[in-house]
mmCIF file of C-alpha atoms in Angstrom:
data_model
loop_
_atom_site.group_PDB
_atom_site.id
_atom_site.type_symbol
_atom_site.label_atom_id
_atom_site.label_comp_id
_atom_site.label_asym_id
_atom_site.label_seq_id
_atom_site.Cartn_x
_atom_site.Cartn_y
_atom_site.Cartn_z
ATOM 1 C CA MET A 266 -4.849 -39.864 44.898
ATOM 2 C CA ILE A 267 -2.454 -42.861 44.646
ATOM 3 C CA PRO A 268 -4.161 -46.084 45.661
ATOM 4 C CA ALA A 269 -1.896 -48.159 47.893
ATOM 5 C CA GLY A 270 0.241 -50.677 45.934
ATOM 6 C CA ASN A 271 0.645 -48.138 42.815
ATOM 7 C CA THR A 272 3.549 -46.858 42.968
ATOM 8 C CA GLN A 273 3.603 -44.523 39.692
ATOM 9 C CA PRO A 274 4.116 -40.493 40.681
ATOM 10 C CA LYS A 275 1.686 -38.079 40.659
ATOM 11 C CA PRO A 276 1.323 -36.606 37.122
ATOM 12 C CA SER A 277 2.524 -33.238 37.940
ATOM 13 C CA ARG A 278 0.243 -29.990 36.949
ATOM 14 C CA ARG A 279 3.894 -27.440 37.422
ATOM 15 C CA PRO A 280 4.217 -27.375 32.870
ATOM 16 C CA LEU A 281 0.408 -26.585 32.426
ATOM 17 C CA ALA A 282 0.114 -23.912 35.165
ATOM 18 C CA LEU A 283 3.602 -22.018 33.836
ATOM 19 C CA ALA A 284 2.220 -22.624 30.538
ATOM 20 C CA CYS A 285 -1.884 -21.288 30.943
ATOM 21 C CA LEU A 286 0.248 -18.326 32.946
ATOM 22 C CA LEU A 287 2.702 -17.506 30.019
ATOM 23 C CA LEU A 288 -0.390 -17.829 27.066
ATOM 24 C CA VAL A 289 -2.004 -15.499 29.335
ATOM 25 C CA SER A 290 0.278 -13.144 30.149
ATOM 26 C CA GLY A 291 1.645 -13.474 26.107
ATOM 27 C CA GLN A 292 -2.289 -12.721 25.137
ATOM 28 C CA LEU A 293 -2.276 -9.242 27.448
ATOM 29 C CA GLY A 294 0.862 -8.678 25.353
ATOM 30 C CA PHE A 295 -0.415 -8.777 21.783
ATOM 31 C CA ALA A 296 -3.568 -6.913 23.645
ATOM 32 C CA LEU A 297 -1.989 -4.469 25.552
ATOM 33 C CA PRO A 298 -0.669 -2.030 22.403
ATOM 34 C CA ALA A 299 -3.844 -1.769 20.862
ATOM 35 C CA SER A 300 -6.036 -1.136 23.428
ATOM 36 C CA ALA A 301 -3.777 0.582 25.665
ATOM 37 C CA GLY A 302 -4.833 4.052 24.211
ATOM 38 C CA ASP A 303 -8.343 3.293 24.844
ATOM 39 C CA GLY A 304 -8.740 4.033 27.954
ATOM 40 C CA THR A 305 -9.365 -0.572 28.325
ATOM 41 C CA PHE A 306 -5.857 -0.593 30.477
ATOM 42 C CA ASP A 307 -5.742 1.591 33.400
ATOM 43 C CA GLU A 308 -2.031 0.156 34.997
ATOM 44 C CA LEU A 309 0.544 -3.004 34.482
ATOM 45 C CA ARG A 310 2.672 -3.887 37.483
ATOM 46 C CA PHE A 311 5.568 -6.545 37.806
ATOM 47 C CA GLY A 312 8.147 -7.477 40.143
ATOM 48 C CA ALA A 313 8.583 -10.416 42.475
ATOM 49 C CA THR A 314 7.104 -12.013 45.653
ATOM 50 C CA ALA A 315 8.650 -14.491 47.822
ATOM 51 C CA SER A 316 6.964 -16.254 51.194
ATOM 52 C CA ILE A 317 7.376 -14.447 55.055
ATOM 53 C CA ALA A 318 5.635 -16.720 56.398
ATOM 54 C CA ASP A 319 7.766 -19.805 59.027
ATOM 55 C CA GLY A 320 7.612 -23.209 58.702
ATOM 56 C CA ASN A 321 6.009 -26.022 57.659
ATOM 57 C CA LEU A 322 3.752 -22.920 54.990
ATOM 58 C CA HIS A 323 6.837 -21.245 53.497
ATOM 59 C CA GLU A 324 7.897 -21.683 50.102
ATOM 60 C CA ASP A 325 11.343 -21.836 49.169
ATOM 61 C CA GLY A 326 11.822 -19.183 46.129
ATOM 62 C CA ALA A 327 11.163 -15.894 44.023
ATOM 63 C CA PHE A 328 7.514 -15.708 42.392
ATOM 64 C CA PRO A 329 7.732 -13.243 39.273
ATOM 65 C CA SER A 330 4.522 -11.493 39.380
ATOM 66 C CA PHE A 331 1.949 -9.788 37.082
ATOM 67 C CA THR A 332 -1.481 -7.712 37.647
ATOM 68 C CA LEU A 333 -3.571 -5.833 35.096
ATOM 69 C CA PHE A 334 -5.540 -3.059 35.899
ATOM 70 C CA PHE A 335 -8.542 -1.804 34.637
ATOM 71 C CA ASP A 336 -10.787 1.006 35.496
ATOM 72 C CA PRO A 337 -14.404 0.082 33.843
ATOM 73 C CA PHE A 338 -15.929 2.681 37.031
ATOM 74 C CA ASP A 339 -13.701 5.830 36.296
ATOM 75 C CA ARG A 340 -12.107 5.573 39.709
ATOM 76 C CA ASP A 341 -10.477 9.092 38.689
ATOM 77 C CA THR A 342 -14.012 10.848 38.122
ATOM 78 C CA ALA A 343 -13.844 10.037 41.860
ATOM 79 C CA THR A 344 -15.048 13.413 43.809
ATOM 80 C CA ASP A 345 -14.281 12.072 47.729
ATOM 81 C CA TRP A 346 -13.407 9.218 49.440
ATOM 82 C CA ARG A 347 -16.713 7.544 49.695
ATOM 83 C CA ASP A 348 -17.361 8.158 45.853
ATOM 84 C CA ALA A 349 -13.794 6.765 45.404
ATOM 85 C CA LEU A 350 -14.724 3.633 47.362
ATOM 86 C CA ALA A 351 -17.668 3.530 45.153
ATOM 87 C CA ARG A 352 -15.353 2.881 41.957
ATOM 88 C CA PRO A 353 -13.346 0.058 42.346
ATOM 89 C CA ARG A 354 -10.420 -1.167 39.454
ATOM 90 C CA VAL A 355 -11.264 -4.778 38.535
ATOM 91 C CA HIS A 356 -7.412 -6.160 38.228
ATOM 92 C CA VAL A 357 -6.008 -9.692 36.935
ATOM 93 C CA GLY A 358 -2.950 -11.150 37.281
ATOM 94 C CA GLY A 359 -1.017 -14.517 38.462
ATOM 95 C CA GLU A 360 2.497 -14.911 39.738
ATOM 96 C CA ILE A 361 4.987 -17.955 38.685
ATOM 97 C CA GLY A 362 5.990 -20.476 41.577
ATOM 98 C CA THR A 363 10.032 -21.433 41.526
ATOM 99 C CA GLY A 364 11.369 -23.844 43.723
ATOM 100 C CA ASN A 365 9.162 -25.463 45.763
ATOM 101 C CA GLY A 366 5.882 -22.656 45.413
ATOM 102 C CA ALA A 367 3.116 -22.465 43.118
ATOM 103 C CA ASN A 368 2.144 -21.267 40.415
ATOM 104 C CA LEU A 369 -1.737 -18.732 40.619
ATOM 105 C CA ALA A 370 -3.498 -15.966 38.780
ATOM 106 C CA PHE A 371 -5.708 -14.268 40.406
ATOM 107 C CA ALA A 372 -8.897 -11.128 39.792
ATOM 108 C CA GLY A 373 -10.980 -8.877 42.181
ATOM 109 C CA LEU A 374 -11.440 -5.833 42.582
ATOM 110 C CA ASN A 375 -8.897 -3.020 44.005
ATOM 111 C CA TRP A 376 -9.064 0.424 45.725
ATOM 112 C CA THR A 377 -6.266 3.877 46.056
ATOM 113 C CA PHE A 378 -6.430 5.965 47.859
ATOM 114 C CA ASP A 379 -4.118 9.107 47.092
ATOM 115 C CA VAL A 380 -1.783 10.385 50.553
ATOM 116 C CA SER A 381 -0.517 13.259 48.546
ATOM 117 C CA PRO A 382 -0.184 13.687 45.066
ATOM 118 C CA LYS A 383 3.159 10.602 45.260
ATOM 119 C CA LEU A 384 2.634 8.442 48.185
ATOM 120 C CA PHE A 385 -0.456 6.409 48.187
ATOM 121 C CA LEU A 386 -2.339 2.791 49.514
ATOM 122 C CA ASP A 387 -3.854 0.429 48.023
ATOM 123 C CA ALA A 388 -5.914 -2.809 48.971
ATOM 124 C CA GLY A 389 -7.689 -5.710 46.645
ATOM 125 C CA PHE A 390 -9.864 -8.678 47.627
ATOM 126 C CA GLY A 391 -11.129 -11.056 44.969
ATOM 127 C CA GLY A 392 -10.029 -14.992 44.126
ATOM 128 C CA LEU A 393 -7.464 -17.337 43.258
ATOM 129 C CA VAL A 394 -6.666 -20.236 41.629
ATOM 130 C CA HIS A 395 -3.598 -22.283 41.943
ATOM 131 C CA ASP A 396 -1.585 -25.456 41.720
ATOM 132 C CA GLY A 397 -0.308 -26.097 44.963
ATOM 133 C CA ASN A 398 -0.392 -29.329 47.155
ATOM 134 C CA LEU A 399 -3.511 -29.583 48.637
ATOM 135 C CA ASP A 400 -3.698 -32.178 51.666
ATOM 136 C CA GLY A 401 0.616 -32.376 52.372
ATOM 137 C CA SER A 402 0.865 -35.894 51.178
ATOM 138 C CA GLY A 403 4.691 -35.865 50.542
ATOM 139 C CA GLU A 404 5.068 -32.045 49.633
ATOM 140 C CA GLU A 405 7.102 -29.391 51.047
ATOM 141 C CA GLY A 406 4.796 -26.258 51.498
ATOM 142 C CA PRO A 407 1.347 -24.836 52.747
ATOM 143 C CA ARG A 408 -1.111 -27.447 52.338
ATOM 144 C CA LEU A 409 -3.891 -25.939 50.797
ATOM 145 C CA GLY A 410 -6.901 -27.890 51.240
ATOM 146 C CA CYS A 411 -8.987 -26.429 47.473
ATOM 147 C CA ARG A 412 -7.605 -25.178 44.752
ATOM 148 C CA LEU A 413 -9.413 -22.268 44.578
ATOM 149 C CA LEU A 414 -8.607 -19.636 48.033
ATOM 150 C CA PHE A 415 -9.699 -15.640 48.526
ATOM 151 C CA HIS A 416 -7.329 -13.454 47.718
ATOM 152 C CA GLU A 417 -6.474 -10.336 49.643
ATOM 153 C CA TYR A 418 -3.462 -7.563 49.446
ATOM 154 C CA ALA A 419 -2.720 -4.404 50.868
ATOM 155 C CA ALA A 420 0.641 -1.688 49.355
ATOM 156 C CA VAL A 421 1.912 0.955 49.554
ATOM 157 C CA GLY A 422 2.817 3.324 46.583
ATOM 158 C CA TYR A 423 5.298 5.849 45.312
ATOM 159 C CA ARG A 424 4.697 7.680 42.424
ATOM 160 C CA LEU A 425 7.991 8.706 40.567
ATOM 161 C CA ASP A 426 6.580 10.186 38.126
ATOM 162 C CA GLU A 427 2.883 10.514 35.890
ATOM 163 C CA LYS A 428 3.313 7.041 35.000
ATOM 164 C CA TRP A 429 6.046 5.202 36.527
ATOM 165 C CA SER A 430 5.378 4.098 40.514
ATOM 166 C CA LEU A 431 6.919 1.747 42.809
ATOM 167 C CA ILE A 432 5.149 -0.976 44.719
ATOM 168 C CA GLY A 433 5.675 -2.574 47.991
ATOM 169 C CA GLN A 434 3.265 -4.982 49.074
ATOM 170 C CA VAL A 435 1.816 -8.057 51.267
ATOM 171 C CA GLU A 436 -0.621 -11.315 49.879
ATOM 172 C CA HIS A 437 -2.674 -13.397 51.714
ATOM 173 C CA ALA A 438 -4.453 -16.257 49.805
ATOM 174 C CA SER A 439 -6.328 -18.671 52.231
ATOM 175 C CA HIS A 440 -10.214 -20.340 51.830
ATOM 176 C CA ALA A 441 -11.502 -19.348 55.134
ATOM 177 C CA LYS A 442 -12.177 -22.428 56.208
ATOM 178 C CA LEU A 443 -14.701 -22.828 53.679
ATOM 179 C CA CYS A 444 -14.173 -26.351 51.801
ATOM 180 C CA ASP A 445 -12.589 -28.912 53.963
ATOM 181 C CA GLY A 446 -8.949 -29.869 54.346
ATOM 182 C CA PRO A 447 -5.941 -27.858 55.502
ATOM 183 C CA ASN A 448 -6.354 -23.624 55.194
ATOM 184 C CA GLY A 449 -2.163 -23.022 55.009
ATOM 185 C CA GLY A 450 -2.900 -20.464 52.559
ATOM 186 C CA PHE A 451 -0.342 -18.573 50.943
ATOM 187 C CA THR A 452 1.618 -14.947 52.679
ATOM 188 C CA ARG A 453 3.923 -13.625 50.439
ATOM 189 C CA ALA A 454 5.336 -10.329 49.848
ATOM 190 C CA GLY A 455 7.270 -8.418 47.534
ATOM 191 C CA LEU A 456 8.203 -4.782 45.140
ATOM 192 C CA MET A 457 6.731 -3.745 42.521
ATOM 193 C CA VAL A 458 6.997 -1.459 39.608
ATOM 194 C CA GLY A 459 3.933 0.287 38.184
ATOM 195 C CA TYR A 460 2.908 1.677 34.896
ATOM 196 C CA GLN A 461 0.113 3.788 33.910
ATOM 197 C CA PHE A 462 -0.940 3.903 30.857
#
């Protein structure tokens, strides 16, 4: 916070956060070809989301997004839905803020349930770190209260073939009033393209 009488603008964290996201995604890009064939990576999803919140919680712009899924518990060998619950996939990813939106990086667990050979439901829970507005001092968008938030999403997907799928998802992030300050949260929806390794 800038003390009273100090009129210097607050330095922006956006370039640093964007550089970190690009560095991580670049490192993943170099690792993917080597690791995709050995079963380390299960799926890559990429696309874009947009804010679906109203009023002061709305963020302008689109948010290019990527998520990388790992399958350390061998979900494909689950024999029924109870076994599938015990074998979540692990995901890591990020979204790049445009307009007045925040950059974020997230990680967590994911569960996928097949409705039919083509149609599936997907849900995930974890945490994220962001560079967004904490207390609303002169900035637009949601007031988020703290840098670390819970992150959850729900999705419906359609398999185009054994490798490619289209996924519509809704995601939310907030701190559930576990830290001081406002709890505006993010609420975004988007369309993803999935590639199964």
